[in-house]
Amino acid sequence: MQISIIIPIYKVEKYLRECLESIKTQNFQDYEVLMINDGSPDNSEVICKEFAAGDARFKYIRQENQGVSAARNKGLSQARGKYVYFMDPDDTFSPDFLEALYNEAEAGGADIVLNNSVLIGLSPRKVLQLKDIPNGCYDADIRNYFVDGYLWYKLFRKETIDQAQIAFLPGCRFREDELFGMMLYPYCRKFSVIRQGYYYYRQHGESALASVLKNRKAYSETIARNLETIFRFYKERGLDEYFPIALRLLPYFHEWHNPRHYWQTMQQLNMHLDLEKWRDSLPIHLRLSLLPQSYPAFRLRMFWLYGSGELKKIRKQMLSVELSKKHKLIRILGITLLEKDNRDIKNKKIA
C-alpha cells in the first residue's frame, strides 16, 4: 500500500460522490481510502457504504461526532500506506494529481510534497496561487518554511508523522491543519514543490473558510489555544529554534471578534510566553499589540496605525470574502485568488 487517503466526512452528501469518483479515476491506483464518517446526519453514510461495497480499497469507518481533528486522527491510526494524503470531502482533483505527488516523493525522498496547482471552483476555473516557491526540492529548515496549513495539496511521509509522534489537536475547529504542519516540520528533512495536475478546491457557504466568518468568536478562541499548544510543544521537545515559526499564528487585529478581547489575549500571550523578545521579527501592528500596556493605550496605538495606513493595508488583505456563485475574485485571510488561464505561475525565489 503506497498512499492512504484520509477523508473526514460531515454533512457533505451533496459533493461526496463526485469527490470519491475523482479518486477512482486517478492514474495512480495503489491506494486505500479511509472514509471517516464523523457522525454525519445526512446520507453520506449511504454513499460511503456504496463505494466500500464496490471497491475493497474504500474503507468505511464511523464514529460519533467529535470534529475534523478527531476524524483525521482516526484515519491516521488506521492508515497502512507509505504516504498519507488528507482530502476534503467536497473537493476533487485531476487524474494525474496523486501520481505526480507520489512520483516526486519517491524520486526526491521528500517528507512532504506540495503540488502547487489549485483551482477554485469548477467552471470557470481560477488559479489559487498558494506559493511563489519555484519547483524543486528544499531542505526543511526555518528559512524555507512554507507558510500555510492547507493539507489538500500536500503528500506526507507516514514514517515521519509516526516518528514525530504527533496528531491533530482534538476539539480544534480552525487552523488545526496549520498547527499539525508546525509540529511536523521540525522532524522533516526536506520537502518538494511541483506543479502538475490540479486540485479543485470548492468554495460554498458551508465550507470551513466560510465558517470562520460566521464564528468569529470561536475562531479567536481557537487561535489563542493553538498558540499556547505550539509554544508548549516546542518548549517541551527542546525545539526553541522553531519558535519564530509559531509566531506565524499570531492573530491580526481585524480578524478578532472584539478589540478588548484581542488586547487581553495578546497581553496574556506575552505574559505567559514572553513573545516580546521576538519583537524585531514581527510586523509593527503585532509589535505594538504585544507591548505591556493599558487598553486605552492599545487603542490609541491601533488608531495611530490605522491613520498611518498600516492597518488599512491589512484590512484590505483580510476577511473581505465573497462566496460568489459567479466565481469573482476573492480574498480569504490574506491569500489572493487570482484569475488566470493555464499559463505557468511565475516563480520567485524564496525570500
Coordinates of N, CA and C in Angstrom, one line a residue, residues 37-178:
N37 N -16.6 8.8 8.7 CA -17.9 9.5 9.0 C -17.9 10.0 10.4
D38 N -17.9 11.3 10.6 CA -17.8 11.9 11.9 C -19.2 12.2 12.4
G39 N -20.1 11.1 12.4 CA -21.4 11.3 12.9 C -22.3 12.1 12.0
S40 N -22.1 12.1 10.7 CA -22.8 12.9 9.8 C -24.3 12.5 9.8
P41 N -25.3 13.5 9.9 CA -26.7 13.1 10.0 C -27.4 13.0 8.6
D42 N -26.6 13.2 7.6 CA -27.2 13.2 6.2 C -27.0 11.8 5.6
N43 N -27.1 11.7 4.3 CA -27.0 10.4 3.6 C -25.5 10.1 3.2
S44 N -24.6 10.8 3.8 CA -23.2 10.5 3.4 C -22.8 9.0 3.7
E45 N -23.4 8.5 4.7 CA -23.1 7.1 5.1 C -23.5 6.1 4.0
V46 N -24.7 6.4 3.3 CA -25.1 5.5 2.2 C -24.1 5.6 1.1
I47 N -23.6 6.7 0.8 CA -22.7 6.9 -0.3 C -21.4 6.2 0.0
C48 N -20.9 6.3 1.2 CA -19.7 5.7 1.6 C -19.8 4.1 1.6
K49 N -20.9 3.6 2.0 CA -21.1 2.2 2.0 C -21.2 1.6 0.6
E50 N -21.7 2.4 -0.3 CA -21.8 2.0 -1.7 C -20.4 1.9 -2.3
F51 N -19.6 2.8 -2.0 CA -18.2 2.8 -2.6 C -17.4 1.6 -1.9
A52 N -17.6 1.4 -0.6 CA -16.9 0.4 0.1 C -17.3 -1.0 -0.4
A53 N -18.6 -1.1 -0.7 CA -19.1 -2.4 -1.2 C -18.6 -2.7 -2.6
G54 N -18.3 -1.7 -3.4 CA -17.9 -1.9 -4.8 C -16.4 -1.9 -5.0
D55 N -15.6 -1.5 -4.0 CA -14.1 -1.5 -4.1 C -13.5 -1.7 -2.8
A56 N -12.7 -2.7 -2.7 CA -12.1 -3.1 -1.4 C -11.1 -2.0 -0.9
R57 N -10.7 -1.2 -1.7 CA -9.7 -0.1 -1.3 C -10.4 1.0 -0.5
F58 N -11.7 1.1 -0.6 CA -12.5 2.1 0.1 C -13.0 1.5 1.4
K59 N -12.6 2.1 2.5 CA -12.9 1.6 3.8 C -13.7 2.6 4.6
Y60 N -14.9 2.1 5.1 CA -15.8 3.0 5.8 C -15.6 2.8 7.3
I61 N -15.5 4.0 8.0 CA -15.3 4.0 9.4 C -16.2 5.1 10.0
R62 N -17.0 4.7 10.9 CA -18.0 5.7 11.6 C -17.6 5.9 13.0
Q63 N -17.7 7.1 13.4 CA -17.5 7.5 14.8 C -18.6 8.5 15.2
E64 N -18.8 8.7 16.5 CA -19.7 9.8 17.0 C -19.0 11.1 16.6
N65 N -19.8 12.1 16.5 CA -19.3 13.4 16.1 C -18.4 14.0 17.1
Q66 N -17.1 14.1 16.7 CA -16.1 14.7 17.5 C -15.3 15.8 16.8
G67 N -15.6 16.1 15.6 CA -14.9 17.1 14.9 C -13.8 16.6 13.9
V68 N -13.4 17.5 13.0 CA -12.5 17.1 12.0 C -11.2 16.6 12.5
S69 N -10.6 17.2 13.5 CA -9.3 16.7 14.1 C -9.4 15.3 14.5
A70 N -10.5 14.9 15.3 CA -10.6 13.5 15.7 C -10.8 12.6 14.6
A71 N -11.5 13.0 13.5 CA -11.7 12.2 12.3 C -10.4 11.9 11.6
R72 N -9.6 12.9 11.5 CA -8.3 12.7 10.8 C -7.4 11.8 11.7
N73 N -7.4 12.0 13.0 CA -6.7 11.1 13.9 C -7.1 9.7 13.8
K74 N -8.4 9.5 13.7 CA -8.9 8.1 13.5 C -8.3 7.5 12.2
G75 N -8.3 8.3 11.1 CA -7.7 7.9 9.9 C -6.2 7.6 10.0
L76 N -5.5 8.4 10.7 CA -4.1 8.2 10.9 C -3.8 6.9 11.6
S77 N -4.7 6.6 12.6 CA -4.5 5.3 13.4 C -4.7 4.1 12.5
Q78 N -5.5 4.2 11.5 CA -5.9 3.1 10.6 C -5.0 3.0 9.3
A79 N -4.3 4.1 9.0 CA -3.6 4.2 7.7 C -2.5 3.1 7.6
R80 N -2.4 2.5 6.5 CA -1.3 1.5 6.2 C -0.4 1.9 5.1
G81 N -0.6 3.1 4.5 CA 0.2 3.5 3.4 C 1.6 4.0 3.8
K82 N 2.4 4.0 2.8 CA 3.8 4.6 3.0 C 3.6 6.1 3.1
Y83 N 2.6 6.7 2.4 CA 2.3 8.1 2.4 C 0.9 8.3 2.8
V84 N 0.6 9.5 3.4 CA -0.7 9.9 3.8 C -1.1 11.2 3.0
Y85 N -2.4 11.1 2.5 CA -2.9 12.3 1.9 C -4.3 12.6 2.5
F86 N -4.4 13.9 2.9 CA -5.7 14.3 3.6 C -6.5 15.1 2.5
M87 N -7.7 14.6 2.3 CA -8.5 15.2 1.2 C -9.8 15.8 1.9
D88 N -10.3 16.9 1.4 CA -11.6 17.4 1.8 C -12.7 16.8 1.0
P89 N -13.8 16.4 1.7 CA -14.8 15.6 1.0 C -15.7 16.4 0.0
D90 N -15.5 17.7 -0.1 CA -16.3 18.5 -1.1 C -15.4 18.9 -2.3
D91 N -14.2 18.3 -2.4 CA -13.3 18.7 -3.5 C -13.0 17.5 -4.4
T92 N -12.4 17.8 -5.5 CA -12.0 16.8 -6.4 C -10.6 17.1 -7.0
F93 N -10.0 16.2 -7.8 CA -8.7 16.5 -8.4 C -8.6 15.9 -9.8
S94 N -7.7 16.3 -10.6 CA -7.5 15.8 -11.9 C -6.8 14.4 -11.8
P95 N -7.0 13.6 -12.8 CA -6.5 12.2 -12.8 C -5.0 12.0 -12.5
D96 N -4.2 13.1 -12.8 CA -2.7 12.9 -12.7 C -2.2 13.5 -11.4
F97 N -3.1 14.0 -10.5 CA -2.7 14.7 -9.3 C -1.9 13.8 -8.3
L98 N -2.5 12.7 -7.9 CA -1.8 11.8 -6.9 C -0.6 11.2 -7.5
E99 N -0.6 10.9 -8.8 CA 0.6 10.3 -9.4 C 1.7 11.2 -9.4
A100 N 1.5 12.5 -9.6 CA 2.6 13.5 -9.6 C 3.1 13.6 -8.2
L101 N 2.3 13.6 -7.2 CA 2.8 13.7 -5.8 C 3.6 12.5 -5.4
Y102 N 3.1 11.3 -5.8 CA 3.8 10.1 -5.4 C 5.2 10.0 -6.1
N103 N 5.2 10.3 -7.4 CA 6.5 10.2 -8.2 C 7.5 11.1 -7.6
E104 N 7.1 12.3 -7.3 CA 8.1 13.3 -6.7 C 8.6 12.8 -5.3
A105 N 7.7 12.3 -4.5 CA 8.1 11.8 -3.2 C 9.1 10.7 -3.3
E106 N 8.9 9.8 -4.3 CA 9.8 8.6 -4.5 C 11.1 9.1 -5.1
A107 N 11.1 10.0 -6.0 CA 12.3 10.4 -6.7 C 13.2 11.2 -5.8
G108 N 12.6 12.1 -5.0 CA 13.4 13.0 -4.2 C 13.6 12.7 -2.7
G109 N 12.8 11.7 -2.3 CA 12.9 11.3 -0.9 C 12.3 12.3 0.1
A110 N 11.4 13.2 -0.4 CA 10.9 14.3 0.5 C 9.9 13.7 1.5
D111 N 9.9 14.4 2.6 CA 8.9 14.0 3.7 C 7.6 14.7 3.4
I112 N 7.6 15.8 2.7 CA 6.3 16.5 2.3 C 6.5 16.9 0.8
V113 N 5.5 16.7 0.0 CA 5.5 17.2 -1.4 C 4.3 18.1 -1.5
L114 N 4.5 19.3 -2.0 CA 3.5 20.3 -2.2 C 3.2 20.4 -3.7
N115 N 2.0 20.0 -4.1 CA 1.6 20.2 -5.5 C 0.8 21.5 -5.7
N116 N 1.6 22.5 -6.1 CA 1.1 23.9 -6.0 C 0.2 24.3 -7.2
S117 N -0.7 23.4 -7.6 CA -1.6 23.7 -8.6 C -3.1 23.5 -8.1
V118 N -3.7 24.6 -7.7 CA -5.0 24.5 -7.1 C -5.9 25.4 -7.8
L119 N -7.1 25.0 -8.1 CA -8.1 25.8 -8.8 C -9.3 26.0 -7.9
I120 N -9.8 27.2 -7.9 CA -11.1 27.5 -7.1 C -12.3 27.4 -8.1
G121 N -13.3 26.7 -7.6 CA -14.4 26.5 -8.5 C -14.2 25.4 -9.6
L122 N -15.2 25.0 -10.2 CA -15.1 24.0 -11.2 C -15.3 24.6 -12.6
S123 N -16.1 25.7 -12.7 CA -16.3 26.3 -14.0 C -16.8 27.8 -13.8
P124 N -16.2 28.8 -14.2 CA -14.8 28.8 -14.8 C -13.8 28.6 -13.7
R125 N -12.6 28.2 -14.1 CA -11.5 27.8 -13.2 C -10.6 29.0 -12.9
K126 N -10.3 29.1 -11.6 CA -9.4 30.2 -11.2 C -8.2 29.6 -10.5
V127 N -7.0 30.1 -10.7 CA -5.8 29.5 -10.1 C -5.7 30.2 -8.7
L128 N -5.5 29.3 -7.7 CA -5.3 29.8 -6.3 C -3.7 29.7 -6.1
Q129 N -3.1 30.9 -6.1 CA -1.7 30.9 -6.0 C -1.3 30.9 -4.6
L130 N -0.9 29.7 -4.1 CA -0.6 29.5 -2.7 C 0.9 29.8 -2.4
K131 N 1.7 29.6 -3.4 CA 3.2 29.8 -3.1 C 3.9 30.5 -4.3
D132 N 4.9 31.2 -4.0 CA 5.8 31.7 -5.0 C 7.1 30.9 -5.1
I133 N 7.1 29.7 -4.5 CA 8.3 28.9 -4.5 C 8.5 28.2 -5.8
P134 N 9.6 28.3 -6.4 CA 9.9 27.5 -7.6 C 9.8 26.0 -7.4
N135 N 9.5 25.3 -8.4 CA 9.6 23.8 -8.3 C 11.0 23.4 -7.9
G136 N 11.0 22.3 -7.1 CA 12.3 21.8 -6.7 C 12.2 21.1 -5.3
C137 N 13.4 20.7 -4.9 CA 13.5 20.0 -3.6 C 14.3 20.9 -2.6
Y138 N 13.8 21.1 -1.4 CA 14.4 22.0 -0.5 C 14.7 21.4 0.9
D139 N 15.7 21.9 1.5 CA 16.0 21.5 2.9 C 14.9 22.0 3.8
A140 N 14.4 21.2 4.7 CA 13.3 21.6 5.6 C 13.9 22.4 6.8
D141 N 14.4 23.6 6.6 CA 14.9 24.4 7.7 C 14.0 25.6 7.8
I142 N 14.2 26.4 8.9 CA 13.4 27.6 9.2 C 13.3 28.6 8.0
R143 N 14.4 28.8 7.4 CA 14.5 29.7 6.3 C 13.5 29.4 5.1
N144 N 13.3 28.1 4.9 CA 12.5 27.6 3.8 C 11.0 27.3 4.2
Y145 N 10.7 27.6 5.5 CA 9.3 27.1 5.9 C 8.2 27.7 5.0
F146 N 7.4 26.8 4.6 CA 6.2 27.2 3.7 C 5.1 27.7 4.7
V147 N 4.5 28.8 4.3 CA 3.6 29.5 5.3 C 2.2 29.2 4.9
D148 N 1.6 28.2 5.4 CA 0.2 27.9 5.4 C -0.1 26.5 6.0
G149 N -1.3 26.2 6.2 CA -1.6 24.9 6.8 C -2.4 24.0 6.0
Y150 N -2.8 24.5 4.8 CA -3.7 23.7 3.9 C -3.1 22.3 3.7
L151 N -3.9 21.2 3.9 CA -3.5 19.9 3.8 C -3.7 19.3 2.4
W152 N -4.7 19.8 1.7 CA -5.2 19.2 0.5 C -4.3 19.3 -0.7
Y153 N -3.1 19.9 -0.6 CA -2.2 19.9 -1.8 C -0.9 19.4 -1.4
K154 N -0.9 18.6 -0.2 CA 0.4 18.0 0.3 C 0.3 16.5 0.5
L155 N 1.4 15.8 0.2 CA 1.5 14.4 0.5 C 2.5 14.3 1.6
F156 N 2.2 13.5 2.6 CA 3.1 13.4 3.8 C 3.7 11.9 3.9
R157 N 4.9 11.8 4.3 CA 5.5 10.5 4.5 C 5.0 10.0 5.9
K158 N 4.4 8.9 5.9 CA 3.8 8.4 7.1 C 4.8 8.1 8.2
E159 N 6.0 7.6 7.8 CA 7.0 7.3 8.8 C 7.4 8.6 9.5
T160 N 7.5 9.7 8.9 CA 7.9 11.0 9.5 C 6.8 11.4 10.6
I161 N 5.6 11.2 10.2 CA 4.5 11.5 11.2 C 4.6 10.6 12.4
D162 N 4.9 9.3 12.2 CA 5.0 8.4 13.3 C 6.2 8.7 14.2
Q163 N 7.3 9.1 13.6 CA 8.5 9.4 14.3 C 8.3 10.6 15.2
A164 N 7.6 11.6 14.6 CA 7.3 12.8 15.4 C 6.3 12.6 16.5
Q165 N 5.5 11.6 16.4 CA 4.5 11.2 17.4 C 3.6 12.4 17.6
I166 N 3.0 12.8 16.5 CA 2.0 14.0 16.6 C 0.7 13.5 16.1
A167 N -0.3 14.4 16.4 CA -1.7 14.2 15.9 C -2.3 15.5 15.8
F168 N -3.5 15.6 15.3 CA -4.3 16.8 15.2 C -4.9 17.1 16.6
L169 N -4.9 18.4 16.9 CA -5.4 18.8 18.3 C -6.9 18.5 18.4
P170 N -7.3 17.6 19.3 CA -8.8 17.3 19.4 C -9.6 18.5 19.8
G171 N -10.7 18.6 19.2 CA -11.6 19.8 19.5 C -11.3 21.0 18.8
C172 N -10.2 21.1 18.1 CA -9.7 22.3 17.4 C -10.6 22.5 16.1
R173 N -11.2 23.6 16.0 CA -12.1 23.8 14.9 C -11.5 24.6 13.7
F174 N -10.5 25.4 14.0 CA -9.9 26.3 13.0 C -8.4 26.2 13.0
R175 N -7.8 26.1 11.8 CA -6.4 26.1 11.6 C -5.7 25.0 12.3
E176 N -6.4 23.9 12.5 CA -5.9 22.7 13.0 C -4.8 22.1 12.1
D177 N -5.0 22.3 10.8 CA -4.1 21.8 9.8 C -2.7 22.5 9.9
E178 N -2.8 23.8 10.1 CA -1.6 24.6 10.2 C -0.8 24.2 11.5

